[in-house]
Amino acid sequence: MTLLELEGVTAFYGPVQVLDGVSLSVPEGGAVGILGANGAGKTTTLRAISGTVRSGGRILWEGRDIRNTRPDRVAALGIAHVPEGRGTLGGLTVRENLRVGAYLRKDRKAIDADIDYCLDLFPNLRERVRSNGSALSGGEQQMLAIARAFMAKPRLLLLDEASLGLAPSTAKSVFDAIRRLRVESGIAMIIVEQNANLAFTLVDSATVLETGRSVLDGPTAELKGMDEIRRAYLGG
Ligand code: ATP
């Protein structure tokens, strides 16, 4: 079943149009990549979904149009956004950040179990559980941002440039954990990633954006075999 469908989505910052026909489809439990050059509109596509930029076209959540829904209501539907730059709360500890992620939940025991699961998924965070967010390395902050989003028990995770600024080995371990999370939780994902090699280790399909428009999409195996994708995104 289709969980989320974007049809001809447009978006504007003030008078400036930055999306001009973005379409993609995320099945229940599926993982879809968004590829594209700097400024192509990848981040804005995630913002259109999470209701943080005004959009046109259709954004269907289980068939219902949620376009221009308030961000808190989008979150309550089960869509969690991990923005580029992470947005962890520097003045709170790791454990407090995880509790903040669960603020809409009332199931205390399950919340504690999920915190434990996150610390299992990211052993670095277990070592730093009493540290403030601001004391964490870039990689640890990324792990915390993902774990905090998971704590909301979303059905769809929007991940923006999770590997940005991380050493290759750290980026790999973050992606290994995301893959495990996907397998164990069945959460659907949209992955915006400059590093297409890394994205392709996780996603089932991807959409390529150029200047705010979907120009290509298909299953990962098909895209990996295309010359234009190899040249533009896979370093050869
Ligand atoms: P990047 O990898 O550089 O983040 P992107 O594909 O995610 O690129 P967006 O961040 O969605 O691209 O930006 C799309 C276009 O919108 C760019 O031309 C960018 O300059 C512009 N833009 C982004 N944010 C704003 C904003 N808050 N106000 C005005 N223009 C913006």
mmCIF file of C-alpha atoms and ligand atoms in Angstrom:
data_model
loop_
_atom_site.group_PDB
_atom_site.id
_atom_site.type_symbol
_atom_site.label_atom_id
_atom_site.label_comp_id
_atom_site.label_asym_id
_atom_site.label_seq_id
_atom_site.Cartn_x
_atom_site.Cartn_y
_atom_site.Cartn_z
ATOM 1 C CA MET A 1 0.000 0.000 0.000
ATOM 2 C CA THR A 2 1.159 3.536 -0.755
ATOM 3 C CA LEU A 3 1.883 5.516 2.382
ATOM 4 C CA LEU A 4 2.885 8.852 0.862
ATOM 5 C CA GLU A 5 2.463 10.155 -2.648
ATOM 6 C CA LEU A 6 3.680 13.490 -4.030
ATOM 7 C CA GLU A 7 2.095 14.594 -7.277
ATOM 8 C CA GLY A 8 3.373 17.671 -9.095
ATOM 9 C CA VAL A 9 4.429 19.394 -5.891
ATOM 10 C CA THR A 10 5.441 23.046 -6.126
ATOM 11 C CA ALA A 11 6.919 25.287 -3.430
ATOM 12 C CA PHE A 12 7.840 28.929 -3.021
ATOM 13 C CA TYR A 13 10.053 30.965 -0.703
ATOM 14 C CA GLY A 14 8.233 34.293 -0.880
ATOM 15 C CA PRO A 15 7.834 35.016 -4.586
ATOM 16 C CA VAL A 16 10.603 32.604 -5.637
ATOM 17 C CA GLN A 17 9.452 29.230 -6.932
ATOM 18 C CA VAL A 18 11.913 26.468 -6.002
ATOM 19 C CA LEU A 19 9.849 23.325 -6.669
ATOM 20 C CA ASP A 20 8.096 22.929 -9.975
ATOM 21 C CA GLY A 21 6.651 19.448 -10.221
ATOM 22 C CA VAL A 22 8.095 16.952 -7.750
ATOM 23 C CA SER A 23 6.517 13.503 -7.776
ATOM 24 C CA LEU A 24 7.418 10.458 -5.741
ATOM 25 C CA SER A 25 5.768 7.541 -4.066
ATOM 26 C CA VAL A 26 6.662 5.821 -0.797
ATOM 27 C CA PRO A 27 5.141 2.403 -0.120
ATOM 28 C CA GLU A 28 4.442 1.283 3.450
ATOM 29 C CA GLY A 29 7.834 0.295 4.881
ATOM 30 C CA GLY A 30 9.660 1.404 1.726
ATOM 31 C CA ALA A 31 12.799 3.529 1.473
ATOM 32 C CA VAL A 32 13.036 6.130 -1.278
ATOM 33 C CA GLY A 33 16.065 8.299 -2.065
ATOM 34 C CA ILE A 34 16.064 11.846 -3.377
ATOM 35 C CA LEU A 35 19.169 12.683 -5.381
ATOM 36 C CA GLY A 36 20.153 15.947 -7.017
ATOM 37 C CA ALA A 37 22.770 18.671 -7.174
ATOM 38 C CA ASN A 38 23.060 21.490 -4.626
ATOM 39 C CA GLY A 39 20.000 23.694 -4.785
ATOM 40 C CA ALA A 40 17.912 21.161 -6.743
ATOM 41 C CA GLY A 41 15.165 21.295 -4.117
ATOM 42 C CA LYS A 42 15.767 18.152 -2.055
ATOM 43 C CA THR A 43 15.515 19.840 1.340
ATOM 44 C CA THR A 44 12.537 21.886 0.202
ATOM 45 C CA THR A 45 10.729 18.686 -0.828
ATOM 46 C CA LEU A 46 11.096 17.379 2.742
ATOM 47 C CA ARG A 47 9.930 20.753 4.072
ATOM 48 C CA ALA A 48 6.842 20.604 1.844
ATOM 49 C CA ILE A 49 5.982 17.210 3.338
ATOM 50 C CA SER A 50 6.536 18.322 6.931
ATOM 51 C CA GLY A 51 4.550 21.515 6.399
ATOM 52 C CA THR A 52 7.395 23.969 6.950
ATOM 53 C CA VAL A 53 7.161 25.541 3.495
ATOM 54 C CA ARG A 54 4.008 26.488 1.590
ATOM 55 C CA SER A 55 3.380 24.087 -1.272
ATOM 56 C CA GLY A 56 1.103 23.357 -4.248
ATOM 57 C CA GLY A 57 0.202 20.145 -6.054
ATOM 58 C CA ARG A 58 -0.842 17.120 -4.010
ATOM 59 C CA ILE A 59 0.763 15.484 -0.990
ATOM 60 C CA LEU A 60 -1.266 12.406 -0.145
ATOM 61 C CA TRP A 61 -0.856 10.541 3.153
ATOM 62 C CA GLU A 62 -2.739 7.266 2.900
ATOM 63 C CA GLY A 63 -4.757 8.893 0.143
ATOM 64 C CA ARG A 64 -5.649 12.054 2.090
ATOM 65 C CA ASP A 65 -4.237 15.424 1.005
ATOM 66 C CA ILE A 66 -2.088 16.813 3.834
ATOM 67 C CA ARG A 67 -0.545 19.660 1.876
ATOM 68 C CA ASN A 68 -0.056 22.810 3.976
ATOM 69 C CA THR A 69 -0.936 21.004 7.207
ATOM 70 C CA ARG A 70 0.708 22.525 10.305
ATOM 71 C CA PRO A 71 4.074 20.885 11.160
ATOM 72 C CA ASP A 72 2.878 19.678 14.591
ATOM 73 C CA ARG A 73 -0.132 18.002 12.964
ATOM 74 C CA VAL A 74 2.079 16.376 10.327
ATOM 75 C CA ALA A 75 4.267 15.039 13.133
ATOM 76 C CA ALA A 76 1.188 13.706 14.909
ATOM 77 C CA LEU A 77 0.241 11.782 11.742
ATOM 78 C CA GLY A 78 3.480 9.815 12.110
ATOM 79 C CA ILE A 79 5.952 11.736 9.968
ATOM 80 C CA ALA A 80 9.263 12.587 11.684
ATOM 81 C CA HIS A 81 11.729 14.985 10.074
ATOM 82 C CA VAL A 82 15.459 14.835 10.834
ATOM 83 C CA PRO A 83 16.611 18.128 9.323
ATOM 84 C CA GLU A 84 20.019 18.874 7.867
ATOM 85 C CA GLY A 85 22.064 20.303 10.728
ATOM 86 C CA ARG A 86 20.343 17.822 13.052
ATOM 87 C CA GLY A 87 18.537 20.093 15.513
ATOM 88 C CA THR A 88 19.395 18.239 18.702
ATOM 89 C CA LEU A 89 18.890 20.229 21.903
ATOM 90 C CA GLY A 90 22.367 21.185 23.088
ATOM 91 C CA GLY A 91 21.346 22.106 26.630
ATOM 92 C CA LEU A 92 19.693 18.724 27.302
ATOM 93 C CA THR A 93 21.381 15.394 27.891
ATOM 94 C CA VAL A 94 21.195 12.525 25.433
ATOM 95 C CA ARG A 95 18.538 10.818 27.551
ATOM 96 C CA GLU A 96 16.504 14.039 27.854
ATOM 97 C CA ASN A 97 16.686 14.568 24.092
ATOM 98 C CA LEU A 98 15.299 11.063 23.604
ATOM 99 C CA ARG A 99 12.454 11.778 26.034
ATOM 100 C CA VAL A 100 11.640 14.990 24.144
ATOM 101 C CA GLY A 101 11.300 12.862 21.004
ATOM 102 C CA ALA A 102 8.576 10.864 22.758
ATOM 103 C CA TYR A 103 6.631 13.926 23.963
ATOM 104 C CA LEU A 104 3.386 12.880 22.273
ATOM 105 C CA ARG A 105 3.462 9.413 23.857
ATOM 106 C CA LYS A 106 2.062 8.336 27.193
ATOM 107 C CA ASP A 107 3.313 4.724 27.322
ATOM 108 C CA ARG A 108 6.107 5.170 29.903
ATOM 109 C CA LYS A 109 7.309 1.579 29.929
ATOM 110 C CA ALA A 110 7.461 1.374 26.157
ATOM 111 C CA ILE A 111 9.266 4.737 26.077
ATOM 112 C CA ASP A 112 11.944 3.383 28.427
ATOM 113 C CA ALA A 113 12.265 0.238 26.301
ATOM 114 C CA ASP A 114 12.603 2.347 23.150
ATOM 115 C CA ILE A 115 15.295 4.516 24.762
ATOM 116 C CA ASP A 116 17.159 1.316 25.545
ATOM 117 C CA TYR A 117 16.708 0.152 21.954
ATOM 118 C CA CYS A 118 18.162 3.457 20.661
ATOM 119 C CA LEU A 119 21.175 3.078 22.939
ATOM 120 C CA ASP A 120 21.609 -0.428 21.566
ATOM 121 C CA LEU A 121 21.370 0.828 18.022
ATOM 122 C CA PHE A 122 23.923 3.571 18.709
ATOM 123 C CA PRO A 123 26.365 2.281 21.365
ATOM 124 C CA ASN A 124 28.252 5.622 21.201
ATOM 125 C CA LEU A 125 25.159 7.283 22.641
ATOM 126 C CA ARG A 126 24.977 4.802 25.505
ATOM 127 C CA GLU A 127 28.446 5.918 26.579
ATOM 128 C CA ARG A 128 27.330 9.567 26.389
ATOM 129 C CA VAL A 129 23.836 9.210 27.805
ATOM 130 C CA ARG A 130 24.420 11.814 30.528
ATOM 131 C CA SER A 131 26.324 14.220 28.277
ATOM 132 C CA ASN A 132 24.738 17.366 26.946
ATOM 133 C CA GLY A 133 23.845 17.418 23.259
ATOM 134 C CA SER A 134 26.287 20.267 22.744
ATOM 135 C CA ALA A 135 29.195 18.105 23.980
ATOM 136 C CA LEU A 136 28.658 15.426 21.314
ATOM 137 C CA SER A 137 30.689 14.993 18.142
ATOM 138 C CA GLY A 138 29.006 15.620 14.776
ATOM 139 C CA GLY A 139 28.476 11.898 14.275
ATOM 140 C CA GLU A 140 26.979 11.454 17.745
ATOM 141 C CA GLN A 141 24.648 14.421 17.167
ATOM 142 C CA GLN A 142 23.459 12.816 13.939
ATOM 143 C CA MET A 143 22.852 9.535 15.777
ATOM 144 C CA LEU A 144 20.937 11.388 18.481
ATOM 145 C CA ALA A 145 18.812 13.248 15.925
ATOM 146 C CA ILE A 146 17.824 9.957 14.275
ATOM 147 C CA ALA A 147 17.189 8.247 17.613
ATOM 148 C CA ARG A 148 15.107 11.185 18.823
ATOM 149 C CA ALA A 149 12.969 11.029 15.661
ATOM 150 C CA PHE A 150 12.519 7.269 16.201
ATOM 151 C CA MET A 151 11.260 7.944 19.743
ATOM 152 C CA ALA A 152 8.136 9.530 18.240
ATOM 153 C CA LYS A 153 7.286 6.076 16.772
ATOM 154 C CA PRO A 154 6.830 7.501 13.278
ATOM 155 C CA ARG A 155 5.600 5.558 10.279
ATOM 156 C CA LEU A 156 7.753 7.691 7.966
ATOM 157 C CA LEU A 157 11.186 9.159 8.652
ATOM 158 C CA LEU A 158 12.469 12.070 6.555
ATOM 159 C CA LEU A 159 16.271 12.075 6.681
ATOM 160 C CA ASP A 160 18.114 15.083 5.286
ATOM 161 C CA GLU A 161 21.815 14.602 4.493
ATOM 162 C CA ALA A 162 22.545 12.275 7.401
ATOM 163 C CA SER A 163 26.137 11.786 6.205
ATOM 164 C CA LEU A 164 26.968 15.476 5.742
ATOM 165 C CA GLY A 165 30.242 16.501 7.371
ATOM 166 C CA LEU A 166 30.937 13.044 8.813
ATOM 167 C CA ALA A 167 34.095 10.985 8.325
ATOM 168 C CA PRO A 168 33.417 8.121 5.878
ATOM 169 C CA SER A 169 33.636 5.465 8.609
ATOM 170 C CA THR A 170 31.187 7.392 10.821
ATOM 171 C CA ALA A 171 28.810 7.922 7.901
ATOM 172 C CA LYS A 172 28.936 4.191 7.215
ATOM 173 C CA SER A 173 28.113 3.267 10.799
ATOM 174 C CA VAL A 174 25.222 5.780 10.843
ATOM 175 C CA PHE A 175 23.849 4.196 7.675
ATOM 176 C CA ASP A 176 24.358 0.671 9.050
ATOM 177 C CA ALA A 177 22.230 1.680 12.035
ATOM 178 C CA ILE A 178 19.552 3.263 9.820
ATOM 179 C CA ARG A 179 19.430 0.027 7.810
ATOM 180 C CA ARG A 180 19.018 -2.036 10.969
ATOM 181 C CA LEU A 181 16.309 0.337 12.185
ATOM 182 C CA ARG A 182 14.512 -0.054 8.895
ATOM 183 C CA VAL A 183 14.609 -3.847 9.002
ATOM 184 C CA GLU A 184 13.609 -4.100 12.664
ATOM 185 C CA SER A 185 10.965 -1.369 12.792
ATOM 186 C CA GLY A 186 9.505 -1.374 9.273
ATOM 187 C CA ILE A 187 9.483 2.445 9.309
ATOM 188 C CA ALA A 188 9.294 3.911 5.802
ATOM 189 C CA MET A 189 11.991 6.433 4.903
ATOM 190 C CA ILE A 190 12.784 9.234 2.506
ATOM 191 C CA ILE A 191 16.521 9.714 2.329
ATOM 192 C CA VAL A 192 18.021 12.913 0.946
ATOM 193 C CA GLU A 193 21.690 12.278 0.368
ATOM 194 C CA GLN A 194 24.562 13.881 -1.549
ATOM 195 C CA ASN A 195 26.463 10.622 -1.209
ATOM 196 C CA ALA A 196 24.527 8.467 -3.679
ATOM 197 C CA ASN A 197 26.786 5.460 -3.111
ATOM 198 C CA LEU A 198 25.728 5.458 0.518
ATOM 199 C CA ALA A 199 22.069 6.145 -0.276
ATOM 200 C CA PHE A 200 21.979 3.226 -2.703
ATOM 201 C CA THR A 201 22.999 0.835 0.078
ATOM 202 C CA LEU A 202 19.673 1.574 1.741
ATOM 203 C CA VAL A 203 16.944 2.710 -0.641
ATOM 204 C CA ASP A 204 14.735 0.540 -2.855
ATOM 205 C CA SER A 205 14.187 3.314 -5.372
ATOM 206 C CA ALA A 206 15.142 6.930 -5.933
ATOM 207 C CA THR A 207 14.004 10.120 -7.605
ATOM 208 C CA VAL A 208 16.387 12.565 -9.228
ATOM 209 C CA LEU A 209 15.578 16.276 -8.954
ATOM 210 C CA GLU A 210 16.866 18.968 -11.258
ATOM 211 C CA THR A 211 15.984 22.610 -10.568
ATOM 212 C CA GLY A 212 12.934 21.677 -8.561
ATOM 213 C CA ARG A 213 11.521 19.039 -10.872
ATOM 214 C CA SER A 214 11.555 15.215 -10.873
ATOM 215 C CA VAL A 215 13.443 14.203 -13.995
ATOM 216 C CA LEU A 216 14.053 10.527 -13.393
ATOM 217 C CA ASP A 217 13.016 7.802 -11.019
ATOM 218 C CA GLY A 218 13.257 4.078 -10.744
ATOM 219 C CA PRO A 219 14.388 1.108 -8.690
ATOM 220 C CA THR A 220 17.899 1.376 -7.233
ATOM 221 C CA ALA A 221 19.328 -1.459 -9.337
ATOM 222 C CA GLU A 222 18.126 0.211 -12.532
ATOM 223 C CA LEU A 223 19.430 3.669 -11.591
ATOM 224 C CA LYS A 224 22.846 2.299 -10.600
ATOM 225 C CA GLY A 225 23.245 0.896 -14.094
ATOM 226 C CA MET A 226 22.501 4.168 -15.887
ATOM 227 C CA ASP A 227 25.481 6.078 -17.341
ATOM 228 C CA GLU A 228 24.073 9.503 -16.484
ATOM 229 C CA ILE A 229 23.578 8.475 -12.834
ATOM 230 C CA ARG A 230 27.048 6.941 -12.649
ATOM 231 C CA ARG A 231 28.672 10.065 -14.089
ATOM 232 C CA ALA A 232 26.689 12.579 -12.021
ATOM 233 C CA TYR A 233 26.376 10.798 -8.681
ATOM 234 C CA LEU A 234 28.562 7.737 -8.388
ATOM 235 C CA GLY A 235 31.949 9.140 -9.326
ATOM 236 C CA GLY A 236 32.365 7.347 -12.608
HETATM 237 P P1 ATP B 1 21.428 21.502 -0.818
HETATM 238 O O1 ATP B 1 22.022 20.171 -0.972
HETATM 239 O O2 ATP B 1 22.342 22.618 -1.216
HETATM 240 O O3 ATP B 1 20.738 21.740 0.502
HETATM 241 P P2 ATP B 1 18.820 21.122 -1.970
HETATM 242 O O4 ATP B 1 18.621 20.277 -3.175
HETATM 243 O O5 ATP B 1 18.419 20.558 -0.669
HETATM 244 O O6 ATP B 1 20.308 21.600 -1.952
HETATM 245 P P3 ATP B 1 17.106 23.296 -1.307
HETATM 246 O O7 ATP B 1 17.806 23.575 -0.029
HETATM 247 O O8 ATP B 1 15.778 22.690 -1.292
HETATM 248 O O9 ATP B 1 18.041 22.452 -2.258
HETATM 249 O O10 ATP B 1 17.053 24.681 -2.111
HETATM 250 C C1 ATP B 1 16.349 24.851 -3.347
HETATM 251 C C2 ATP B 1 16.466 26.310 -3.781
HETATM 252 O O11 ATP B 1 15.790 27.128 -2.829
HETATM 253 C C3 ATP B 1 17.891 26.838 -3.842
HETATM 254 O O12 ATP B 1 17.984 27.681 -4.955
HETATM 255 C C4 ATP B 1 18.036 27.608 -2.557
HETATM 256 O O13 ATP B 1 18.929 28.681 -2.732
HETATM 257 C C5 ATP B 1 16.632 28.137 -2.309
HETATM 258 N N1 ATP B 1 16.317 28.279 -0.868
HETATM 259 C C6 ATP B 1 16.481 27.336 0.088
HETATM 260 N N2 ATP B 1 16.041 27.788 1.292
HETATM 261 C C7 ATP B 1 15.589 29.047 1.076
HETATM 262 C C8 ATP B 1 15.013 30.061 1.917
HETATM 263 N N3 ATP B 1 14.794 29.833 3.229
HETATM 264 N N4 ATP B 1 14.688 31.238 1.334
HETATM 265 C C9 ATP B 1 14.896 31.463 0.018
HETATM 266 N N5 ATP B 1 15.428 30.562 -0.830
HETATM 267 C C10 ATP B 1 15.776 29.369 -0.316
#
